[in-house]
Short mmCIF file of C-alpha atoms and ligand atoms in Angstrom, two decimals:
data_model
loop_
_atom_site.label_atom_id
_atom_site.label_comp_id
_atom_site.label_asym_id
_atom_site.label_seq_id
_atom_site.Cartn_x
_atom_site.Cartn_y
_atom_site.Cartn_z
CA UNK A 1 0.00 0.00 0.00
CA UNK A 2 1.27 3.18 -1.26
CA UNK A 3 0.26 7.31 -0.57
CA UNK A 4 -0.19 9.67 -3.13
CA UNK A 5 -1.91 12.95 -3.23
CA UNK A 6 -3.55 12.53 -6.28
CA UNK A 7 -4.68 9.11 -8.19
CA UNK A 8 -5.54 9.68 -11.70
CA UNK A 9 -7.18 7.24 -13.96
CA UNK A 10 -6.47 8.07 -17.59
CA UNK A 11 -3.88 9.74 -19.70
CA UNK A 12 -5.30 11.48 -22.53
CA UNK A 13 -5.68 15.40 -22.75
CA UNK A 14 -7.70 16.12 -19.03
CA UNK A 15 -5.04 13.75 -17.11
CA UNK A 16 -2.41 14.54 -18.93
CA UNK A 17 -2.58 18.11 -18.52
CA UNK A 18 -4.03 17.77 -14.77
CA UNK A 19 -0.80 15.66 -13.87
CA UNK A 20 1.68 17.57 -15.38
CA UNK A 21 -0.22 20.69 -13.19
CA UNK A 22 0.69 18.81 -10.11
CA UNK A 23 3.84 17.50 -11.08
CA UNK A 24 4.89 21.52 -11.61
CA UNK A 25 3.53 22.22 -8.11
CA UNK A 26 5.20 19.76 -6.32
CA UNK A 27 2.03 17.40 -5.87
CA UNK A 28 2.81 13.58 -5.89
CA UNK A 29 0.22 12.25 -7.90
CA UNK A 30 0.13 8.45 -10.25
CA UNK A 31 -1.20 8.13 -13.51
CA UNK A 32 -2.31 5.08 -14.95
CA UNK A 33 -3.17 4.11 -18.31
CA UNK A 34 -5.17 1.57 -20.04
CA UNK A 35 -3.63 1.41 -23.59
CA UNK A 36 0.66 2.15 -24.61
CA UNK A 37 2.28 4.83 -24.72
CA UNK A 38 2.34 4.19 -28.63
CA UNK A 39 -1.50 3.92 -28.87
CA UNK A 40 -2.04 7.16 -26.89
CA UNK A 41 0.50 9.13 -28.81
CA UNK A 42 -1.04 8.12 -32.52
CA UNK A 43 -4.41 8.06 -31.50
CA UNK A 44 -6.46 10.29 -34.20
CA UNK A 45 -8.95 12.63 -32.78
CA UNK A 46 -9.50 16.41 -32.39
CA UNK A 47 -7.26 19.04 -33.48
CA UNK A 48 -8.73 22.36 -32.77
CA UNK A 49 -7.32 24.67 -30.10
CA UNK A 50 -9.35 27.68 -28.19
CA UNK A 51 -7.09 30.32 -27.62
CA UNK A 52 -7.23 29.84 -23.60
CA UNK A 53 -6.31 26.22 -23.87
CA UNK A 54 -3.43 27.55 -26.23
CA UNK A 55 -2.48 30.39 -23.48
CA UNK A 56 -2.80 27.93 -20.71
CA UNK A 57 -0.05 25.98 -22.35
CA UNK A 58 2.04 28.60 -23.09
CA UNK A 59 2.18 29.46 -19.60
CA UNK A 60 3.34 26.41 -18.48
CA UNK A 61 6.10 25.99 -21.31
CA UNK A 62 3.69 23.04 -23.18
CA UNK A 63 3.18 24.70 -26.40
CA UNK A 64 6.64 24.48 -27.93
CA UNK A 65 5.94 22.12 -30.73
CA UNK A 66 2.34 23.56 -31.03
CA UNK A 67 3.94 26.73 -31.56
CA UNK A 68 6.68 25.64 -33.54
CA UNK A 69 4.63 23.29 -36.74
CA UNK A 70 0.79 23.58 -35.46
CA UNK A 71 -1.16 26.23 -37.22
CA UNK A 72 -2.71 29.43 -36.09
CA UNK A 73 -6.32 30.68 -37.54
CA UNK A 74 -8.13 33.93 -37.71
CA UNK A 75 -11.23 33.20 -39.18
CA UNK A 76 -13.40 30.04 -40.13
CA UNK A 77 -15.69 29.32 -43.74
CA UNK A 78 -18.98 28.43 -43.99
CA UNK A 79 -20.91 27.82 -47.03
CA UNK A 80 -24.36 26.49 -48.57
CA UNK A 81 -25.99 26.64 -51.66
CA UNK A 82 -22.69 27.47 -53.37
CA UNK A 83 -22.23 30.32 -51.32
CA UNK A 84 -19.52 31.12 -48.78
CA UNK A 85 -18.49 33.68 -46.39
CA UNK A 86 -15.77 33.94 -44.02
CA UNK A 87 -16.35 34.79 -40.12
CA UNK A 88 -12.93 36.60 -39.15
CA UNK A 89 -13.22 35.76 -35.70
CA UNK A 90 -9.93 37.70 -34.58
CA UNK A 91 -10.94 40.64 -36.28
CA UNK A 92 -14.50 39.78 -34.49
CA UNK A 93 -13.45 39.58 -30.94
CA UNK A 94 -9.52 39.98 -30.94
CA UNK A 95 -8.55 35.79 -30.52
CA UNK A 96 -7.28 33.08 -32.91
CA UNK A 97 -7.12 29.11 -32.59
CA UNK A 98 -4.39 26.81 -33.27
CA UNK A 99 -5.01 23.47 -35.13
CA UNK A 100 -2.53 20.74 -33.74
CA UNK A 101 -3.09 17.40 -33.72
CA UNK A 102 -4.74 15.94 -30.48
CA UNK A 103 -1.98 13.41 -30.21
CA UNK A 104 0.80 15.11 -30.76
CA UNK A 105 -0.60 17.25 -28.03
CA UNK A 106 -0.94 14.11 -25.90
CA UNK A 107 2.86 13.21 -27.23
CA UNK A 108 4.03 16.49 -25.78
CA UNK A 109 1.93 16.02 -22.23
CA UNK A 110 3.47 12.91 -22.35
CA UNK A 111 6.80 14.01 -22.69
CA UNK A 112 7.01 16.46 -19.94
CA UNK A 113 5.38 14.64 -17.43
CA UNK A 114 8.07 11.54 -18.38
CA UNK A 115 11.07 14.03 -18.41
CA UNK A 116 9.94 16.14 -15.25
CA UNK A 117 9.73 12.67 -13.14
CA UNK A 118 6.45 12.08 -13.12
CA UNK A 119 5.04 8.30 -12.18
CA UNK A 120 2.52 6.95 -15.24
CA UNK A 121 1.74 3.25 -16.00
CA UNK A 122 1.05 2.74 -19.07
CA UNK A 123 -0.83 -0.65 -20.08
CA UNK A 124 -2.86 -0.73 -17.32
CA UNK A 125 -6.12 -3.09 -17.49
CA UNK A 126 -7.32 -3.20 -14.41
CA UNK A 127 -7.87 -0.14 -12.81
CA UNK A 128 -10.23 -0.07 -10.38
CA UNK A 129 -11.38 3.10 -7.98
CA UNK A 130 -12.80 2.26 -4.41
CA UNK A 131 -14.48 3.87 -1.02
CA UNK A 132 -14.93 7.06 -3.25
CA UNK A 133 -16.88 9.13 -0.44
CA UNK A 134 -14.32 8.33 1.87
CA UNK A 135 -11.68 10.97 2.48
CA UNK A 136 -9.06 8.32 1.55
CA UNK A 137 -10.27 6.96 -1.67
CA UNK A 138 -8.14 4.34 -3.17
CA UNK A 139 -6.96 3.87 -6.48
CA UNK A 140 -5.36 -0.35 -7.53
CA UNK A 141 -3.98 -2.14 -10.69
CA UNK A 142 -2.13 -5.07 -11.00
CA UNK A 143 -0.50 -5.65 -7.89
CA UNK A 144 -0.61 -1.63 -6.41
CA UNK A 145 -2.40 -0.12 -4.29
CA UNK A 146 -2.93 3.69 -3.87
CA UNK A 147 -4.28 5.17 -0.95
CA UNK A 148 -4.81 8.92 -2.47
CA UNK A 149 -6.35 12.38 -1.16
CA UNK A 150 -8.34 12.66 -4.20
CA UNK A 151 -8.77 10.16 -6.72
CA UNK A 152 -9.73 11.61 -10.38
CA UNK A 153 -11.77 9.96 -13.48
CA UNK A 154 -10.28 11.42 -16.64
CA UNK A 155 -10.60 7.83 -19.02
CA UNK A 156 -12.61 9.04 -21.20
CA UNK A 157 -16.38 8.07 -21.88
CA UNK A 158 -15.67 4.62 -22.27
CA UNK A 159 -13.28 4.45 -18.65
CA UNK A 160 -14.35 2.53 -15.56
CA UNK A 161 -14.90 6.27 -13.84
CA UNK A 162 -17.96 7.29 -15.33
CA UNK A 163 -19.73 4.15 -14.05
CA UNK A 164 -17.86 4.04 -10.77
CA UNK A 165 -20.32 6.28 -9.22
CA UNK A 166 -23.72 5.09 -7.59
CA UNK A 167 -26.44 5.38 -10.24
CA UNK A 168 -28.52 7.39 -7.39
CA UNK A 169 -25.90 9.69 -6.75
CA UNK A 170 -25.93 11.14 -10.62
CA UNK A 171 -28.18 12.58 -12.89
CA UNK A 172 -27.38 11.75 -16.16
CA UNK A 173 -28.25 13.63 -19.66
CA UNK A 174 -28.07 11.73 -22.82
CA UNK A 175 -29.12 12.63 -26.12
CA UNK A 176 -28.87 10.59 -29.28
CA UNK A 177 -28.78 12.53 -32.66
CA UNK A 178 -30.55 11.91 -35.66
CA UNK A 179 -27.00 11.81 -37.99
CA UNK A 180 -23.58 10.91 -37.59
CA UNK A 181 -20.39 11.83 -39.27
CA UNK A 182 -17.82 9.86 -41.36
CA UNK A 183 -14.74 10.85 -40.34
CA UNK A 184 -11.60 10.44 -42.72
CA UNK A 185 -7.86 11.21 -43.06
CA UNK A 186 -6.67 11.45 -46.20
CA UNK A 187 -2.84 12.19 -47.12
CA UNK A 188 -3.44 14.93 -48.98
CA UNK A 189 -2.58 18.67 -48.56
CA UNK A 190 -5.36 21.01 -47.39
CA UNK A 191 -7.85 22.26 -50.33
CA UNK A 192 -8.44 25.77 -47.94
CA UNK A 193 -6.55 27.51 -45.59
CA UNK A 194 -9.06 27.85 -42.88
CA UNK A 195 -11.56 25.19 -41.45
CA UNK A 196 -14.82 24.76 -43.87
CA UNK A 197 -18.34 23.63 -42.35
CA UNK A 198 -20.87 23.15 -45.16
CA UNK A 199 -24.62 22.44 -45.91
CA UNK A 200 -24.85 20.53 -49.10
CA UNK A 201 -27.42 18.97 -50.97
CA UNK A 202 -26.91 15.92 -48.95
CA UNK A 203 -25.92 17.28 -45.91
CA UNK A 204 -23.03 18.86 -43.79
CA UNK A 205 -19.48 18.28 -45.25
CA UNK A 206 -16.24 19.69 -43.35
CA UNK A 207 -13.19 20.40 -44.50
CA UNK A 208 -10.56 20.45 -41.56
CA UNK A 209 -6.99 20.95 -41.29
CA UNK A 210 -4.21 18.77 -39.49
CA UNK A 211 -0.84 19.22 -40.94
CA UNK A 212 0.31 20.68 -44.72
CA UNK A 213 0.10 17.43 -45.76
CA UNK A 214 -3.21 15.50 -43.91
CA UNK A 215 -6.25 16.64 -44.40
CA UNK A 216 -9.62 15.66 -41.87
CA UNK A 217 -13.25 15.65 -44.02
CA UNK A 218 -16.15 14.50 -42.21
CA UNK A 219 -19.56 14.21 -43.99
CA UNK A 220 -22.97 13.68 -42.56
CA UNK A 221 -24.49 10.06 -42.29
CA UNK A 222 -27.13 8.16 -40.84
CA UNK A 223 -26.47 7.08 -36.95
CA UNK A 224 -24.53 3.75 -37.40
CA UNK A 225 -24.10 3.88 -40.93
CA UNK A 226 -22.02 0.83 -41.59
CA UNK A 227 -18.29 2.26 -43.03
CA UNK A 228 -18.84 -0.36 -45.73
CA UNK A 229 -21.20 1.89 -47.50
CA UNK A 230 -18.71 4.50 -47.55
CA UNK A 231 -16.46 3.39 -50.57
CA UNK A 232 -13.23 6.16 -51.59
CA UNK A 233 -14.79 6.83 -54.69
CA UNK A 234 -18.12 7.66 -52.56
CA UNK A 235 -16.46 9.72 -49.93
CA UNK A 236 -14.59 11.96 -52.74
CA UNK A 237 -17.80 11.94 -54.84
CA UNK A 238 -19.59 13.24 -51.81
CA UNK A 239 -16.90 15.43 -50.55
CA UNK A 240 -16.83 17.46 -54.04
CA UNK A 241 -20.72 17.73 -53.57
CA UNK A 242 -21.04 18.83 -50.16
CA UNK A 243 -18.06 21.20 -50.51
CA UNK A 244 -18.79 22.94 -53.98
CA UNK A 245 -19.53 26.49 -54.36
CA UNK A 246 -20.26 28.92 -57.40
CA UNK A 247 -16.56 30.76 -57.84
CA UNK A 248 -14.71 27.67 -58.94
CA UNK A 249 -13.05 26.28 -55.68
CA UNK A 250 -11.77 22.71 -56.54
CA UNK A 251 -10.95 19.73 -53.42
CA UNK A 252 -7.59 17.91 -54.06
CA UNK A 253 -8.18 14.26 -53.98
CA UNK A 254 -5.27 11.70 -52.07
CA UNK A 255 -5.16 8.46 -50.42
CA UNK A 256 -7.50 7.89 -47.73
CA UNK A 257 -5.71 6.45 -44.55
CA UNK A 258 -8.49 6.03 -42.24
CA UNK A 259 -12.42 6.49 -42.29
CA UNK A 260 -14.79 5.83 -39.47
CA UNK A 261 -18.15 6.75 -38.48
CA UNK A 262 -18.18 8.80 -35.86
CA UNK A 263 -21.47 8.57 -33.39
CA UNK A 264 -22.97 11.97 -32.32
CA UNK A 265 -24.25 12.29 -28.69
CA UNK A 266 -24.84 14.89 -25.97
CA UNK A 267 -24.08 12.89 -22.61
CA UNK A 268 -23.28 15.15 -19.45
CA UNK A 269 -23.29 13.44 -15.31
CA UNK A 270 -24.57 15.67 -12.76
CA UNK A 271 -22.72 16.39 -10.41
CA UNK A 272 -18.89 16.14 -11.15
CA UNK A 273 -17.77 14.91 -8.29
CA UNK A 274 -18.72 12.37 -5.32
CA UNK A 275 -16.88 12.76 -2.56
CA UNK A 276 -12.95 12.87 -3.36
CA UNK A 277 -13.93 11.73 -6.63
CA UNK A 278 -13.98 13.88 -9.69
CA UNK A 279 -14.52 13.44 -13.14
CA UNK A 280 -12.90 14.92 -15.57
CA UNK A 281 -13.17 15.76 -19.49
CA UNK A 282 -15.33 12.59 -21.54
CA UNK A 283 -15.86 10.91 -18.33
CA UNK A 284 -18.36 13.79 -17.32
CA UNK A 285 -19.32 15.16 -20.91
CA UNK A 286 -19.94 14.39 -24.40
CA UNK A 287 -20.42 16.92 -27.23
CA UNK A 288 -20.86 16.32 -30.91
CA UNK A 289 -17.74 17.08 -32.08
CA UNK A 290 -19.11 20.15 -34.80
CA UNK A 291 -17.76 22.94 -32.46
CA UNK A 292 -14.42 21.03 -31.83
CA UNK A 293 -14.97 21.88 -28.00
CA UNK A 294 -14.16 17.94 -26.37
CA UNK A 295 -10.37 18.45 -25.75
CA UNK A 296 -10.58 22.20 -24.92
CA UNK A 297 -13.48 20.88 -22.50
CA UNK A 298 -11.37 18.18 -20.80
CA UNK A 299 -8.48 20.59 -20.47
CA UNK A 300 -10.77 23.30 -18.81
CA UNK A 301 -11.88 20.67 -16.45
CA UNK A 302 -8.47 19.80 -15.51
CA UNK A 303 -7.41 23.11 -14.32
CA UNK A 304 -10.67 23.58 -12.13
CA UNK A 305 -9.52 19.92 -10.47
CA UNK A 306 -5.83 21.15 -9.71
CA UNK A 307 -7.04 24.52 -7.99
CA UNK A 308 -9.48 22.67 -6.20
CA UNK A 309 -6.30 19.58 -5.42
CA UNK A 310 -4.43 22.16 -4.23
CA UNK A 311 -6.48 24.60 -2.07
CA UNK A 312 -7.87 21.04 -0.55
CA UNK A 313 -3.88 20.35 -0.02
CA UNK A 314 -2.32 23.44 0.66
CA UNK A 315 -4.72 24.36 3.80
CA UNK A 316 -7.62 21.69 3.90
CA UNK A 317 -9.68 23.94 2.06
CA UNK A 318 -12.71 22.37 1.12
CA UNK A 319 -14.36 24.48 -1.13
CA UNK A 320 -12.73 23.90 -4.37
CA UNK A 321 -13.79 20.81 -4.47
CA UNK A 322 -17.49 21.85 -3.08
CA UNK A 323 -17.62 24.13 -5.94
CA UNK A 324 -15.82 21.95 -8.73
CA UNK A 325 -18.96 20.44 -10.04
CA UNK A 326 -20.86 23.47 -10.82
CA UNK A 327 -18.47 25.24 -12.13
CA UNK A 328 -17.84 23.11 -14.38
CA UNK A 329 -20.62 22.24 -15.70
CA UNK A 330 -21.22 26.29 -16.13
CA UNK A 331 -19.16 26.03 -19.09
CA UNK A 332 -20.31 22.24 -19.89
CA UNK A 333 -23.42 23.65 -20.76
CA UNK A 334 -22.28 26.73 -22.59
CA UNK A 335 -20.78 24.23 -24.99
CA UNK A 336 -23.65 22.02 -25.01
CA UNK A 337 -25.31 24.79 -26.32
CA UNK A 338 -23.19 25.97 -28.42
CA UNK A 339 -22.17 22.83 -30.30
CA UNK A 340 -26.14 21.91 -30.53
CA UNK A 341 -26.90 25.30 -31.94
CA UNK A 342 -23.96 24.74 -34.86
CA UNK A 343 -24.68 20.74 -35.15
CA UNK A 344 -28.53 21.51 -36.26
CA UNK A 345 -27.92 24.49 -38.52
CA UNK A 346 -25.06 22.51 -40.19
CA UNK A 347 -27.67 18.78 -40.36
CA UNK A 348 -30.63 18.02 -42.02
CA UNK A 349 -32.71 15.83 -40.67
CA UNK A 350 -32.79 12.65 -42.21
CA UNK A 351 -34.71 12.44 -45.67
CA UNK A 352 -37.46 10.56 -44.88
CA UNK A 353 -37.96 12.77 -41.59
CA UNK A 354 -41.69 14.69 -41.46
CA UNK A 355 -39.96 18.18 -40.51
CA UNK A 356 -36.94 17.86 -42.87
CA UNK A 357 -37.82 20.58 -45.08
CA UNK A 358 -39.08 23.21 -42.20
CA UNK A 359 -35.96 22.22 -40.21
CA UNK A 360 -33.36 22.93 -44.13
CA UNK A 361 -35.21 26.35 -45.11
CA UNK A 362 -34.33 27.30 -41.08
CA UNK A 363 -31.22 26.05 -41.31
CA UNK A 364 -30.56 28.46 -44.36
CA UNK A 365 -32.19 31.51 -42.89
CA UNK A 366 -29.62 31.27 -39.79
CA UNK A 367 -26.75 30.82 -42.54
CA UNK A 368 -27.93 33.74 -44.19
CA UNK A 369 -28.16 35.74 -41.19
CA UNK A 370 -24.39 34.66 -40.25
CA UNK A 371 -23.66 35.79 -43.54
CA UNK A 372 -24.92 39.53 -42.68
CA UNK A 373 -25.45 40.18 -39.37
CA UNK A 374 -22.32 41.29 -37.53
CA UNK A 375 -24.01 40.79 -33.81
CA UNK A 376 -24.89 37.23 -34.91
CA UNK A 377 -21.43 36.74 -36.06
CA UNK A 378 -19.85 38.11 -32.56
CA UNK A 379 -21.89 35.39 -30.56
CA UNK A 380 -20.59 32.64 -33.11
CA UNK A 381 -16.94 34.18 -32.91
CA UNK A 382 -17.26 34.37 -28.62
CA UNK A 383 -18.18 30.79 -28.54
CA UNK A 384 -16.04 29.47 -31.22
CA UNK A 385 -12.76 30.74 -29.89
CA UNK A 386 -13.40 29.72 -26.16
CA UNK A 387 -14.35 31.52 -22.74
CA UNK A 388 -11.62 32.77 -20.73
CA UNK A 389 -11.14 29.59 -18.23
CA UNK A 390 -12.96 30.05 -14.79
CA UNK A 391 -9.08 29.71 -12.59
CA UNK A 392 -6.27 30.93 -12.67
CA UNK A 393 -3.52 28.30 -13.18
C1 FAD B 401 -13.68 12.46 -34.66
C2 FAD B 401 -13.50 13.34 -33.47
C3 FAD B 401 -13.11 14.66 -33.66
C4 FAD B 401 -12.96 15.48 -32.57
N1 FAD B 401 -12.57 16.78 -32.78
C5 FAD B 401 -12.36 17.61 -31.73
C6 FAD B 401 -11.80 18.92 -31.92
O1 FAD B 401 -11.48 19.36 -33.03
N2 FAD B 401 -11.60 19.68 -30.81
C7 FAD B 401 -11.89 19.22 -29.55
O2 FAD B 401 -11.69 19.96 -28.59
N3 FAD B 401 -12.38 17.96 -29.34
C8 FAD B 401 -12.61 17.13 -30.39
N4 FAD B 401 -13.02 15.84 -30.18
C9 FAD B 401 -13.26 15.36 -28.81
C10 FAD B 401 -11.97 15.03 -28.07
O3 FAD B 401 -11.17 14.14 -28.81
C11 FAD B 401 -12.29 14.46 -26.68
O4 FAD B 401 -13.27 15.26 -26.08
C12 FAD B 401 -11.03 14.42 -25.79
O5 FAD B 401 -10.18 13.39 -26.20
C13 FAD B 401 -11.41 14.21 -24.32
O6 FAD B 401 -10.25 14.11 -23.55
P1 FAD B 401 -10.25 13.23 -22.21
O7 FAD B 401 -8.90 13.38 -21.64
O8 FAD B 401 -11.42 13.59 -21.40
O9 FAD B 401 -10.54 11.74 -22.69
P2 FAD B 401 -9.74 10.78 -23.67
O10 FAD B 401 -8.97 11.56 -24.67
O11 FAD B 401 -10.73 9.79 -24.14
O12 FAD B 401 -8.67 10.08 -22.74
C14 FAD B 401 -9.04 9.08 -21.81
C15 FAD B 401 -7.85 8.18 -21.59
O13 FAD B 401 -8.21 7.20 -20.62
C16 FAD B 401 -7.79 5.94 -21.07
N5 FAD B 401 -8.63 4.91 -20.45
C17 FAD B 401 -9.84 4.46 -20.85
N6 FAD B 401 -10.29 3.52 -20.01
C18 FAD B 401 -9.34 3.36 -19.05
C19 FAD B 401 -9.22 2.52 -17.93
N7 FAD B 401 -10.18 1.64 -17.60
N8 FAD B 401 -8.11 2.61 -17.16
C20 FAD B 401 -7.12 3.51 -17.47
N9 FAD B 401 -7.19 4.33 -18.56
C21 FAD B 401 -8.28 4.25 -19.33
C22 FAD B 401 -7.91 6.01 -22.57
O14 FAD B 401 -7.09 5.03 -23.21
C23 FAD B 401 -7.45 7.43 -22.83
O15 FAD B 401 -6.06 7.51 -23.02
C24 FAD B 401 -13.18 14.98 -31.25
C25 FAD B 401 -13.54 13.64 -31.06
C26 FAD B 401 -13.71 12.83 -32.15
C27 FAD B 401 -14.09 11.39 -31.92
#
């Protein structure tokens, strides 16, 4: 039996950048991790920054790479019916984003936790979190045993945290949508220099950015779609669809090194924390990926954990954690909202759905009123680029 300050269950973005918080402050803590440190560090997922995540790095010396090869953007593109306008969010409301790859990100939180000393296990697959109300939780795997101060859930939605909690203890939220996304990497350098979202004829098609040679498209399918349906030559076929406009602009076509189809769901547990256990990032929170908010989520979680860690730590202050849940889930929500409000202008309903073509003329009258209204476009731009985060760390 071992002490630690701090057990936490889960190295991707809200452990990684929750441990390497502590680790800088002096704060024991243990990370363990179900997959390798291989898996975690190739792992394709998001890859769009808000500019306090971004800041929050730079303080803390973690954005040297991210500085160094990820890219920084001013504005955003949307278009439908052949149109397309440009939102120029810094001119908007002074901020940019960075687009970096989640797991090089990861790589990077990796790195500096290794390097400054930190403890992590990586291949870990039996994790298990007990006597959570307790003010000694404990945290085991394998042969260990951690008796901890606070224990915290940041494995993701499919972790053993989210579950660990009594069902009567949470309210949970959970909302299914009516489309899903196929998600694919192709090697190919970027058709645009900014982030597209469209509304075809068939639906929404987006045109991301990773690096100057890999290039993320998602396009709208049914929930569950099988990925069988979705041949190359269909993707591309639908891609130069869902993408075209009026002036001309052409997609450059490459090998296709992954495609998935992605599920959409709105999932958020109420309240954050039980006890000296708190969740953290997907354990807590799903959004459908349209606003790119997930990782810049998870991250905003962490830092609320550590200043509630260390006021608990540094003078037995309770009210960090007391408070951890709702303020979290203040900004939870915002991006609920906010990801909800972009995922059904951007998605038809499906074809055969009564409302379909009351819910596509709407979806066009809010494009067309992003197109000219300025005030619309400043509550888009505030949202997009990310609330300042509720601590200081
Ligand atoms: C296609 C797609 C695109 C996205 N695009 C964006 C975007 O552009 N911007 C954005 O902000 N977000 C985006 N997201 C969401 C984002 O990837 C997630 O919200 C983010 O990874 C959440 O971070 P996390 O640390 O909470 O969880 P995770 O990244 O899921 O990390 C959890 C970690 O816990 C580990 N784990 C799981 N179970 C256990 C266990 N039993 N024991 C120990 N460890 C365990 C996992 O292996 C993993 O390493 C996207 C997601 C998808 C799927």
């Amino acid at each position: 039996v071992r002490r630690t300050a701090v057990g936490v269950v889960g190295a991707g973005p809200a452990g990684l950048v929750l441990a390497n918080l502590l680790l800088e402050r002096g704060i024991h803590c243990v990370v363990v991790e179900k997959e390798s440190r291989a898996h975690c560090e190739q792992r394709v997922r998001a890859g769009l920054l808000e500019e306090p995540t971004v800041s929050l790095l730079d303080r803390h010396g973690w954005a040297g790479r991210l500085r160094a090869e990820g890219m920084e953007h001013r504005g955003t593109e949307l278009r439908y019916e052949g149109r397309r306008f440009r939102l120029d969010y810094q001119a908007l409301v002074g901020r940019t984003m960075w687009v970096y790859p989640q797991q090089e990100l990861v790589s990077d939180l990796i790195t500096s936790f290794v390097e400054g000393g930190g403890e992590i296990h990586f291949e870990v697959p039996d994790a298990a979190v007990h006597d959570l109300a307790s003010d000694r939780p404990r945290l085991t795997f394998g042969e260990e045993e951690l008796v901890c101060d606070v224990v915290a859930g940041c494995d993701g939605f499919f972790g053993i945290s989210r579950t660990a909690v009594p069902s009567a203890a949470q309210t949970v939220f959970d909302r299914h949508h009516e489309f899903g996304w196929v998600a694919v990497l192709a090697a190919v350098a970027p058709s645009t220099d900014e982030i597209v979202y469209s509304l075809g004829p068939h639906g929404f098609a987006g045109h991301m950015l990773r690096t100057p040679s890999v290039s993320r498209f998602y396009l709208q399918c049914p929930p569950g779609d099988p990925i069988e349906r979705w041949s190359d030559d269909r993707v591309w076929s639908e891609l130069h669809l869902g993408l075209a406009t009026d002036d001309g602009w052409t997609l450059r076509e490459g090998p296709i090194l992954e495609k998935n189809v992605v599920e959409m769901r709105s999932h958020v547990v109420e309240p954050m924390r039980f006890g000296r256990f708190l969740l953290a990032g997907d354990a807590a929170h799903i959004v459908p990926p349209v606003g790119a908010k997930g990782m810049n989520l998870a991250i905003a979680d962490a830092c609320v954990l550590f200043d509630a860690t260390c006021r608990l730590l540094d003078a037995g202050d309770e009210s960090g954690l007391d408070a951890y849940s709702a303020t979290c889930l203040e900004r939870v929500w915002r991006v609920q909202d906010f990801s909800m409000w972009m995922a059904w202008m951007l998605h038809p309903l499906p074809v055969d759905h009564p409302d379909r073509a009351y819910a596509l003329r709407r979806s066009t009258a809010q494009l067309r009123y992003l197109e000219t209204s300025e005030a619309y476009q400043r509550q888009f731009a505030e949202n997009y680029v990310g609330f300042p985060l509720a601590v200081d760390v």
